[in-house]
XYZ file of C-alpha atoms in Angstrom:
560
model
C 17.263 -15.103 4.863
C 21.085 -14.714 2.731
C 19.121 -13.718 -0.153
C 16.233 -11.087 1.519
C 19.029 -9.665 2.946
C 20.831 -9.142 -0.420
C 17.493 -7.707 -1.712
C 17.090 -5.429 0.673
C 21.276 -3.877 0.237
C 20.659 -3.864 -3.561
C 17.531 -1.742 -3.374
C 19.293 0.644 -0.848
C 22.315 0.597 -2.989
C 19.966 1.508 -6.319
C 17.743 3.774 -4.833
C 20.827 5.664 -3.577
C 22.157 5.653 -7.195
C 19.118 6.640 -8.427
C 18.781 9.949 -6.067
C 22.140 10.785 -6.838
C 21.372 10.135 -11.122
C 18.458 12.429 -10.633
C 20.270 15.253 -8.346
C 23.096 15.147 -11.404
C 20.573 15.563 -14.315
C 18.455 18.065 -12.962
C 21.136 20.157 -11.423
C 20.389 23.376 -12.411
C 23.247 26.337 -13.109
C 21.266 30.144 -12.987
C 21.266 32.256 -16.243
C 21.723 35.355 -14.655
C 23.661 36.075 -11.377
C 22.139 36.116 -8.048
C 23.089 37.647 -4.969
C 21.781 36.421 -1.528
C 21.048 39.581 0.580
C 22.588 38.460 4.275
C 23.763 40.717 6.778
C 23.734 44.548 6.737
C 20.001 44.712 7.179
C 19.469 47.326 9.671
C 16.122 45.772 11.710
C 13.236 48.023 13.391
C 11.481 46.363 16.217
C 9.247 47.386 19.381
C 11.242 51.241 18.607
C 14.130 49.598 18.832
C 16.781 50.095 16.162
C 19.725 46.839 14.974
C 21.976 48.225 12.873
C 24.060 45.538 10.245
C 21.930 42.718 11.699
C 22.276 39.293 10.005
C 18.282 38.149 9.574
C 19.006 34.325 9.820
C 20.695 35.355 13.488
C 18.052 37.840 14.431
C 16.489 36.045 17.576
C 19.856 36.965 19.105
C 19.039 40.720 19.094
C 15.074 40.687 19.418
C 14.499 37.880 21.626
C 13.443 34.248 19.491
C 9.563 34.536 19.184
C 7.375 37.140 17.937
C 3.964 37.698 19.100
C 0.425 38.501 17.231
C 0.692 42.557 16.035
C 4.270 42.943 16.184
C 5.838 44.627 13.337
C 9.438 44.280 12.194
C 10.755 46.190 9.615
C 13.771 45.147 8.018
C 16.407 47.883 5.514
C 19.126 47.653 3.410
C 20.409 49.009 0.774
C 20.533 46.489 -2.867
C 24.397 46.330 -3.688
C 25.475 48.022 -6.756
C 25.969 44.152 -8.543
C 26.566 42.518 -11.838
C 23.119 41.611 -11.927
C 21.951 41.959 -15.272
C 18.461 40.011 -15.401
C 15.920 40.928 -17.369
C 12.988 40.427 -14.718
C 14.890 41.215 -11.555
C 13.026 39.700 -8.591
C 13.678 38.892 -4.571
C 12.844 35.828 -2.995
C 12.046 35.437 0.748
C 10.088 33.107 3.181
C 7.751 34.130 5.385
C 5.920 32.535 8.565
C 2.583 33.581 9.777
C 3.095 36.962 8.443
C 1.500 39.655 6.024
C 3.906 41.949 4.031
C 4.963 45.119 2.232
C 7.655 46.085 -0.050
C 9.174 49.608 -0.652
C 11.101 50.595 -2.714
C 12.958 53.941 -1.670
C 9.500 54.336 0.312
C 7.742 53.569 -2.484
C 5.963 50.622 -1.876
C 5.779 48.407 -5.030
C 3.984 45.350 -3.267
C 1.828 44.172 -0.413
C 0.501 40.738 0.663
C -2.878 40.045 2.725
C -2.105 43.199 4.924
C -5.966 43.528 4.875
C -5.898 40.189 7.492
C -3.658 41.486 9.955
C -5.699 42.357 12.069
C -8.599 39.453 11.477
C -7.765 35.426 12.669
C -7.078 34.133 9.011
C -4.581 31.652 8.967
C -1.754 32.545 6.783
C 0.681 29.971 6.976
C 4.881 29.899 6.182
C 5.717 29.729 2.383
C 7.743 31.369 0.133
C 7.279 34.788 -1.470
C 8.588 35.847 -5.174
C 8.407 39.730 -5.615
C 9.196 41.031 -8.722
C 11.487 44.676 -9.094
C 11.861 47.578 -11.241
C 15.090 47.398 -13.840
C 17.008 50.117 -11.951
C 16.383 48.492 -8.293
C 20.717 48.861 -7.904
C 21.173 51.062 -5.136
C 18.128 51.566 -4.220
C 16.915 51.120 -0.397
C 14.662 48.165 0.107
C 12.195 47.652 2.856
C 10.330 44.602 4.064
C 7.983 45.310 6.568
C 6.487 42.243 8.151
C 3.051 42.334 10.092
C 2.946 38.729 12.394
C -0.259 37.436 12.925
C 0.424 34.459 14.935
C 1.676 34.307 18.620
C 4.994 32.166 18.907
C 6.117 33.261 15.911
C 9.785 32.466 15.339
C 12.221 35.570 14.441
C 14.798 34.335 12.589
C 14.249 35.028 9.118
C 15.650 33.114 5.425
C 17.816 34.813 3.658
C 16.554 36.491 1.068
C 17.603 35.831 -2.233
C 17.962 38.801 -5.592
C 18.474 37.904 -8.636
C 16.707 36.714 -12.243
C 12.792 35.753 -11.496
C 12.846 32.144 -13.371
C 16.468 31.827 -11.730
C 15.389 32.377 -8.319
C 12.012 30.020 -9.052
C 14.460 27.008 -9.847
C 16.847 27.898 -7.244
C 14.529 27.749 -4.612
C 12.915 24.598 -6.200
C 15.896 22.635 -6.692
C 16.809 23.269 -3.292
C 14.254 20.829 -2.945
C 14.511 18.340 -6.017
C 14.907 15.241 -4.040
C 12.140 15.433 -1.848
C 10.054 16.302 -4.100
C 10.505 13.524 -6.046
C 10.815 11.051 -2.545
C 7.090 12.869 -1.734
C 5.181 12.529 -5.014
C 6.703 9.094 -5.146
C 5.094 8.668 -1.816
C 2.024 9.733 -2.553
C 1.618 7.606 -6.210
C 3.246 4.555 -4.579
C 1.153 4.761 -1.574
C -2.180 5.177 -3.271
C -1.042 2.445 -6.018
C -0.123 0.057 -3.427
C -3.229 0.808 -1.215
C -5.564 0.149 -4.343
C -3.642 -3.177 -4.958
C -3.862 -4.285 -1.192
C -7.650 -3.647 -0.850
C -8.411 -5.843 -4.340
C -6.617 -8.427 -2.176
C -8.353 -7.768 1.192
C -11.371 -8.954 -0.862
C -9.714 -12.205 -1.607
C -7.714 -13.296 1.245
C -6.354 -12.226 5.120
C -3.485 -11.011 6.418
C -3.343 -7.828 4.181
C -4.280 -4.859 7.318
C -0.741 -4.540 7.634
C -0.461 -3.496 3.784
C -3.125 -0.989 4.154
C -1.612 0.811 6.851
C 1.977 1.003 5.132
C -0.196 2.295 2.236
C -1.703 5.296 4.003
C 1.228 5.658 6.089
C 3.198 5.771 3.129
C 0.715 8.112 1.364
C 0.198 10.687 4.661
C 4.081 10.524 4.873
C 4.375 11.795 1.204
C 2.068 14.623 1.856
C 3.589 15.548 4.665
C 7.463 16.177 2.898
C 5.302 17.241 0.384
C 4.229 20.629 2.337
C 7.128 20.765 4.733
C 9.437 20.722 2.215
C 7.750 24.070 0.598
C 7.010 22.007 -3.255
C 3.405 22.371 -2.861
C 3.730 26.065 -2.426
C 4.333 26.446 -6.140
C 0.992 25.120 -6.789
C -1.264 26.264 -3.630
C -1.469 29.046 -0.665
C 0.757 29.263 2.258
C -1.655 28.509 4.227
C -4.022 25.184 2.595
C 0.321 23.599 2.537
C 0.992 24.843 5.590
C -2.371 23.146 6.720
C -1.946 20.171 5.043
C 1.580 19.957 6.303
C 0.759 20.096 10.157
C -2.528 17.584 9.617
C -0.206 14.929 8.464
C 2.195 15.817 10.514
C -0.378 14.748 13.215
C -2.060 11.605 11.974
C 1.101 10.244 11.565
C 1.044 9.194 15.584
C -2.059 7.422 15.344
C -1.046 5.573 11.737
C 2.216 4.465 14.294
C 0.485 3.089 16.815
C -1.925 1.096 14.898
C 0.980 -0.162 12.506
C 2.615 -1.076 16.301
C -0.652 -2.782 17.116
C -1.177 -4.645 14.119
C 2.462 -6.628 13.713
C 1.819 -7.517 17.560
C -1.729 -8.430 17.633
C -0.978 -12.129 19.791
C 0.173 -9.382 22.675
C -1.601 -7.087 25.482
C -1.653 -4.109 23.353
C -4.197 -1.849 25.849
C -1.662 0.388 25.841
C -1.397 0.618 22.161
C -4.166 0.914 21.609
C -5.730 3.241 24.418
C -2.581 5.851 22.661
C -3.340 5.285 19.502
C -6.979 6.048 20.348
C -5.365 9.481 22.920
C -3.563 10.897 19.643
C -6.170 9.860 17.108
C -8.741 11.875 19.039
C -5.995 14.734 19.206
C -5.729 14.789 15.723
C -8.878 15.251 14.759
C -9.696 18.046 17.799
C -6.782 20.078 16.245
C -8.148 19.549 12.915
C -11.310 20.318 14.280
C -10.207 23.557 15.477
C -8.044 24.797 13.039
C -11.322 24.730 10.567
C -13.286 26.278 12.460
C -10.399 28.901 13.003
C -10.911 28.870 17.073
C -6.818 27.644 16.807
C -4.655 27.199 14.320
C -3.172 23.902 14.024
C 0.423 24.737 14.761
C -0.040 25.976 18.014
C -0.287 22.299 18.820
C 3.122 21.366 18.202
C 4.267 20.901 21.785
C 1.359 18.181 23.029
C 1.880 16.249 19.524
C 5.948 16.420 20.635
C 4.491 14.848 23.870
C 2.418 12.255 21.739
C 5.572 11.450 20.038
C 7.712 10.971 22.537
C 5.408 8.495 24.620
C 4.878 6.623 20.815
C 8.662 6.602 20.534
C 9.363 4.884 24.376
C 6.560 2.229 23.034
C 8.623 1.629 19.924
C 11.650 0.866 21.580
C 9.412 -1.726 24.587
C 8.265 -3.192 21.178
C 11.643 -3.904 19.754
C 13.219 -4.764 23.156
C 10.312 -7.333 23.476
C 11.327 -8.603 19.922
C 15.291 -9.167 20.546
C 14.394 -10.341 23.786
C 12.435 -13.089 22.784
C 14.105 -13.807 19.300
C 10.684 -13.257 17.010
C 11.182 -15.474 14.102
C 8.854 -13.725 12.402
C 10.726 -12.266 8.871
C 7.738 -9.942 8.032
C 7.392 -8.534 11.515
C 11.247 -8.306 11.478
C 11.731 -6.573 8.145
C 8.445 -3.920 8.716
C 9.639 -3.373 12.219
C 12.938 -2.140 10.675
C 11.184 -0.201 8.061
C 9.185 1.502 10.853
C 12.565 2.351 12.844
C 13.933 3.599 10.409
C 11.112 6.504 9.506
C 10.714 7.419 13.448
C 14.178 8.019 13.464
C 14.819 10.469 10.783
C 10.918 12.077 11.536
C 12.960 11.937 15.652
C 15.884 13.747 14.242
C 13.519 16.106 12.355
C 11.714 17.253 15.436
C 15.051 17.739 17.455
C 16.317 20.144 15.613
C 12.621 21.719 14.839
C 12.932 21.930 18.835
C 15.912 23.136 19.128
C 15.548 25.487 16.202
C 19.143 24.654 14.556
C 18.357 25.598 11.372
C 16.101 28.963 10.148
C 15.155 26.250 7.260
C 15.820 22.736 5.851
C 17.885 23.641 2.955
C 20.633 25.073 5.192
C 21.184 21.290 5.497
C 21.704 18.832 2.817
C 22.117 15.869 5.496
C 18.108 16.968 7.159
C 16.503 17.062 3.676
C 18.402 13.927 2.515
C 17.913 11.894 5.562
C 13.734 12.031 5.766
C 13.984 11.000 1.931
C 16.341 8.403 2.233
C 14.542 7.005 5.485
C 10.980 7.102 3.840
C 12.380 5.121 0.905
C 13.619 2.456 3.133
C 10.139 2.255 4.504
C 8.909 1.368 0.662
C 11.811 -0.918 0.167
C 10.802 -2.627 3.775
C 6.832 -2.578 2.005
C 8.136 -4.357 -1.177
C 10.252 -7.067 0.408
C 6.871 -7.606 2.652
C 4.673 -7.577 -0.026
C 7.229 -10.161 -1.926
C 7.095 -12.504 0.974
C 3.291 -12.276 1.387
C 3.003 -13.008 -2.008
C 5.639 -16.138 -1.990
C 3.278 -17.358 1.418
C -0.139 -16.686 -0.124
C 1.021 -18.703 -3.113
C 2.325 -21.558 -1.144
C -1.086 -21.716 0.528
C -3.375 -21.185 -2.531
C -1.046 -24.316 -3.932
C -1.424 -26.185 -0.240
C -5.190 -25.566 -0.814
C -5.188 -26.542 -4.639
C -3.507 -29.957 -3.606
C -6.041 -30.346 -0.085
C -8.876 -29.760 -3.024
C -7.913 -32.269 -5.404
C -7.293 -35.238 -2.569
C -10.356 -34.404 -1.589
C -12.729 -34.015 -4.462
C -10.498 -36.102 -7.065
C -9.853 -39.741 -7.341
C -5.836 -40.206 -6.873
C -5.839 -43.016 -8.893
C -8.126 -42.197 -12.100
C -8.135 -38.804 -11.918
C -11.602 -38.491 -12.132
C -13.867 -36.981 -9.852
C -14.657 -39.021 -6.663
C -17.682 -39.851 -4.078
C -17.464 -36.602 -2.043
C -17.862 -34.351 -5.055
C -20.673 -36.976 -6.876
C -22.401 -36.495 -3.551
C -21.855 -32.722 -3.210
C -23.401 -32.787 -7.208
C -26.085 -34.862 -6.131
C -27.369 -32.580 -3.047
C -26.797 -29.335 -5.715
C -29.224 -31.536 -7.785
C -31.808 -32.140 -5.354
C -33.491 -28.943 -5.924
C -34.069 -28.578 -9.487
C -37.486 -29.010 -10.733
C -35.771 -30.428 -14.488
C -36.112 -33.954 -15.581
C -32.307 -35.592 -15.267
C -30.853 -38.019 -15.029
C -28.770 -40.516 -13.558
C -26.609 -43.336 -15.139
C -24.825 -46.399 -13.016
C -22.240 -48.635 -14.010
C -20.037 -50.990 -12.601
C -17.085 -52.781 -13.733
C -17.498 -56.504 -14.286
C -14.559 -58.534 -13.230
C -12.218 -56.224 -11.579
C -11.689 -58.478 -8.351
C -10.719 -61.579 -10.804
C -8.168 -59.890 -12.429
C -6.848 -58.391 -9.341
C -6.629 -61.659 -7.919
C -5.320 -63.473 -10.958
C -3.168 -60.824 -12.725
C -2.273 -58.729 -9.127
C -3.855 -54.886 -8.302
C -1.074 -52.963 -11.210
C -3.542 -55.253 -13.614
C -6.649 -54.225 -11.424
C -5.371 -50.394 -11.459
C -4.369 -50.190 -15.457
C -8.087 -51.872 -15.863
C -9.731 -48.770 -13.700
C -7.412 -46.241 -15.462
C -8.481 -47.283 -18.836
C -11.974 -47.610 -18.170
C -11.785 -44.172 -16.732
C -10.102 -42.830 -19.878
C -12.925 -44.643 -22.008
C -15.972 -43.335 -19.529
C -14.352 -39.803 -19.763
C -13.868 -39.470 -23.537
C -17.421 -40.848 -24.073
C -19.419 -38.459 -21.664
C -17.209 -35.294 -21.855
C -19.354 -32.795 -22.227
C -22.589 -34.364 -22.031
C -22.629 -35.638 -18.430
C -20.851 -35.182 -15.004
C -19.130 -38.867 -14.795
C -17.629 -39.749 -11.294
C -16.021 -42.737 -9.258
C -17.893 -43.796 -6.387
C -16.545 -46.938 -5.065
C -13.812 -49.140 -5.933
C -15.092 -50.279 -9.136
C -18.447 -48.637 -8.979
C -18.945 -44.939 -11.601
C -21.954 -42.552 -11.952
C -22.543 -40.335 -14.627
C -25.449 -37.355 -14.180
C -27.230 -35.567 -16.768
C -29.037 -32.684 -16.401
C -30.738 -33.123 -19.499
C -30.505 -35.678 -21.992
C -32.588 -37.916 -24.606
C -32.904 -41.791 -24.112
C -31.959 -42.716 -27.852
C -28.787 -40.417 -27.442
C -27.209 -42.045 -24.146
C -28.233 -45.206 -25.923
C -25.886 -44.315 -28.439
C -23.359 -43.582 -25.967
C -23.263 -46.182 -24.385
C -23.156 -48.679 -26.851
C -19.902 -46.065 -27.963
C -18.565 -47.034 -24.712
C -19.004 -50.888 -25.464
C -17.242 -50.385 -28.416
C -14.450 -48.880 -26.950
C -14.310 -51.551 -24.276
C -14.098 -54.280 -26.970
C -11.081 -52.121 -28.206
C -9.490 -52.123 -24.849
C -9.672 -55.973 -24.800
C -7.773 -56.199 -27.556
C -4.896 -53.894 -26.678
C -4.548 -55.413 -23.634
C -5.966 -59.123 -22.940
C -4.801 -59.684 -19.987
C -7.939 -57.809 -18.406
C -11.714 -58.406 -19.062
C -12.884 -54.892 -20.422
C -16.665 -54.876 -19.792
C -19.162 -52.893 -17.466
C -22.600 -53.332 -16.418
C -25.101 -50.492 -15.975
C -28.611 -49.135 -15.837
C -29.941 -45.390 -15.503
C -33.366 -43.894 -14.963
C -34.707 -40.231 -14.968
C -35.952 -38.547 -11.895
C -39.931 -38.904 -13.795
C -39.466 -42.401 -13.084
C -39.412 -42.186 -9.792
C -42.325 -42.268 -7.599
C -40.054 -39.966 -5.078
C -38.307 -37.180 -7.128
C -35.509 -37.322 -4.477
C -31.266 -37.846 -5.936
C -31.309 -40.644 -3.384
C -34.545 -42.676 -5.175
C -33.569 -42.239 -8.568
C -30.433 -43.411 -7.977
C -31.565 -46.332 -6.279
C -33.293 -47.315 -9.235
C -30.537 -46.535 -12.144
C -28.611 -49.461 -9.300
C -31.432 -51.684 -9.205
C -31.086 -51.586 -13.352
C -27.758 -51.763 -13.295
C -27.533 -54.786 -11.100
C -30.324 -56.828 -13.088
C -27.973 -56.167 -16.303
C -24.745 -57.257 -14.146
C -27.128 -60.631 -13.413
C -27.840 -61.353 -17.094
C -24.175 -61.155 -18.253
C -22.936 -63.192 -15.367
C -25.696 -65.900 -16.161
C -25.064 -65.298 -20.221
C -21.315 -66.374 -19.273
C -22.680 -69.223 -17.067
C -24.178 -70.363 -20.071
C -21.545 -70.555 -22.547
């Protein structure tokens, strides 16, 4: 437990480093200056006029939401600056809005203004607007047309400057989870991929599959909320994207719940899980078929979360209450914790709208990262100990195997597996065949020379009956000094051979070791013999053989 514990503070420790190394070498220092454009925006809304309005504070003047139609037009004039750039450009965010820009009334850009009045779905993203060389001094206007009812009104600061500056600016704002989110995503599918190739092998490995799409959902979730894939796609397919994770994340929860307490009354669980999965997809539903748009269904998926958090905490009371010994349960369960408290913390102050973005706080965009790498670490040190247990079993089973299809003493297989062969052998139409032998005198020299005699005899003979019929035959011990050897297919003249080979080496044996009679009786017939085609009859008869040889050496010695 010592040592899984130090595991688990070393990976925190290097994953920390390793944010911090990759925050250091991909800092990024502007080439040009940039300015960001904050108060002295003078705001037109409803024919109202707010003169030297700061945007990121504007719910304080207008109200906090915006509703479908408004328009808000915001006006300043660009500072006489320093700023030199060679493609001068202004950055801002919007949220469920179209746009235009003017330029001393001129208006120099405009974005899907054709869908304000239409239901499209235009989602919150950043926009990158490029301006004329002499923009200094000039008045700008933004003039925003919502399209979505609860629309908040506090507004990002926009940002002028260089266009590549601004594009890194507002990326590297966002370096670390980006990384923690693609990471996600590849370790998520990776580790999913890995955990079904098991599932085809083995049980137990649900719980891995879950982590793996929870994992992978999770990535595309920071992924979209954290504005990276807006480089790539529209406002509104990451905006999508975002809120659909953002949803199946509940369900994913409760099932993980269910899973690591599957010996308890989960109805609950379960009936929840089955509540928020069908919620999910309904909102999903909708939002496709553009009746509503899936953010509109933030407040019952707060609900949903809140009822999945009081469940989490039963679950873990239940667990300290009772003293689980269960490590994997344990270490998951703290993995999981961990997650639906920074996602909690995330929410709050999405509630309570404490921020007009993530990046106006290092310690929100650091803390979902930092949390959903704990998860993987808790995934890993799972996966390790399935892996140490699995092993421990498959070597539990390889030992079970060999006591029970291999003869402890000669190493050779025993009666259960010569009988398993034999049944296998029943059915097959070719002409084999089956060879008897028994050792001749093992019971004297036990009794005269003691069983280690009687047990090096059996070993040796073993050795001899193995190196002869390796390859050729299936050899087995079926009784205490009783063997069988089965051939599928083999020519009289050549086990002839053989087995005068094996007399030879017998003779050998007595000579290395004299205190033990080194000799074997035995007979074998082929299945064509029999009158009955049956495993059972032809062995019969290779014994009968057998036996009548084991009579004419015993009489042969009689005689001497």
């Amino acid at each position: 437990m010592r040592k899984r514990s130090y595991f688990l503070l070393v990976s925190i420790i290097l994953f920390t480093i390793l944010a911090g190394c990759l925050n250091y070498v991909f800092t990024y220092k502007p080439e040009y200056p940039w300015i960001p454009l904050e108060d002295g925006w003078t705001v037109q809304y409803r024919n109202e006029q707010y003169v030297n309005t700061d945007l990121e504070q504007l719910g304080k003047d207008i109200g906090p939401i915006l509703e479908k139609g408004d328009t808000l037009t915001l006006n300043r004039v660009i500072p006489l600056s320093n700023i030199d750039a060679p493609f001068p450009a202004i950055v801002f965010k919007t949220q469920f809005s179209a746009y235009e820009i003017y330029l001393d009334n001129k208006l120099i850009h405009d974005n899907n203004t054709d869908k304000v009045s239409g239901i499209d779905f235009l989602g919150i993203g950043f926009n990158f607007v490029n301006l004329p060389l002499d923009f200094a001094g000039k008045k700008l206007s933004i003039k925003l047309y919502i399209t979505e009812n609860n629309t908040r009104s506090d507004i990002l600061t926009p940002l002028l400057g260089n266009f590549d500056d601004l594009y890194r600016i507002v990326l590297h704002s966002a370096l670390i989870p980006a990384f923690t989110s693609i990471f996600l995503i590849v370790f998520g599918i990776v580790f999913l991929i890995i955990s079904l190739v098991f599932y085809l092998k083995s049980s137990g490995i649900s719980t891995q599959v879950i982590c793996s799409v929870l994992s992978t959902i999770l990535g595309f979730w920071m992924l979209n909320f954290y504005d990276v894939a807006d480089f790539y796609v529209s406002p509104s397919f990451a905006t999508f994207v975002e809120f659909s994770a953002l949803y199946l994340l509940a369900p994913l929860l409760y099932i993980f719940l269910h899973i690591l307490h599957k010996r308890q009354k989960n109805s609950v669980v379960l009936f929840l899980c089955a509540c928020s999965s069908a919620f999910a997809i309904l909102f999903i539903v909708l939002h496709l078929l553009n009746i509503v748009h899936i953010h509109h269904f933030q407040v019952p998926y707060y609900f949903m979360s809140a009822i999945g958090l009081v469940m989490l905490i039963i679950y873990v009371y239940k667990d300290l209450h009772y003293k689980s010994k269960n490590l994997s349960r344990f270490i998951l369960m703290l993995g999981l914790c961990t997650i639906v408290t920074t996602l909690l913390i995330y929410e709050i102050t999405s509630a309570l709208k404490l921020f007009v973005d993530y990046r106006q706080a290092s310690v929100l965009s650091m803390l979902v990262s930092l949390g959903a790498l704990f998860f993987v670490i808790c995934q890993l040190l799972n996966h390790f100990i399935f892996m140490t247990r699995m092993f421990a079993q498959r070597k539990e089973y390889a030992s079970l195997t060999q006591i029970a299809y291999i003869d402890n003493l000669t190493d050779i297989p025993n009666r259960v597996s010569c009988d398993k062969r034999l049944l296998e052998l029943a059915d097959t139409t070719s002409d084999y065949c089956i060879l008897s032998l028994d050792l001749n005198g093992l019971k004297e020299v036990n009794d005269n020379s003691g069983h280690p005699a009687g047990d090096r005899l059996l070993k040796s003979f073993s050795a001899a009956l193995k190196e002869v019929f390796e390859g050729s035959g299936e050899y087995f011990r079926v009784g205490g000094d009783e063997f069988l050897v089965l051939f599928t297919s083999i020519e009289k003249d050549v086990l002839d051979g053989m087995l005068m080979t094996l007399d030879a080496k017998l003779l050998k044996l007595d000579e290395e070791d004299p205190e033990a009679n080194h000799s074997v009786s035995y007979g074998y017939a082929y299945s064509s013999e029999a009158p009955e085609h049956d495993t059972h009859t032809v062995y019969m008869l290779a014994d009968q053989r057998m036996y009548e040889y084991k009579r004419k050496y015993y009489s042969h010695l009689t005689t001497r």
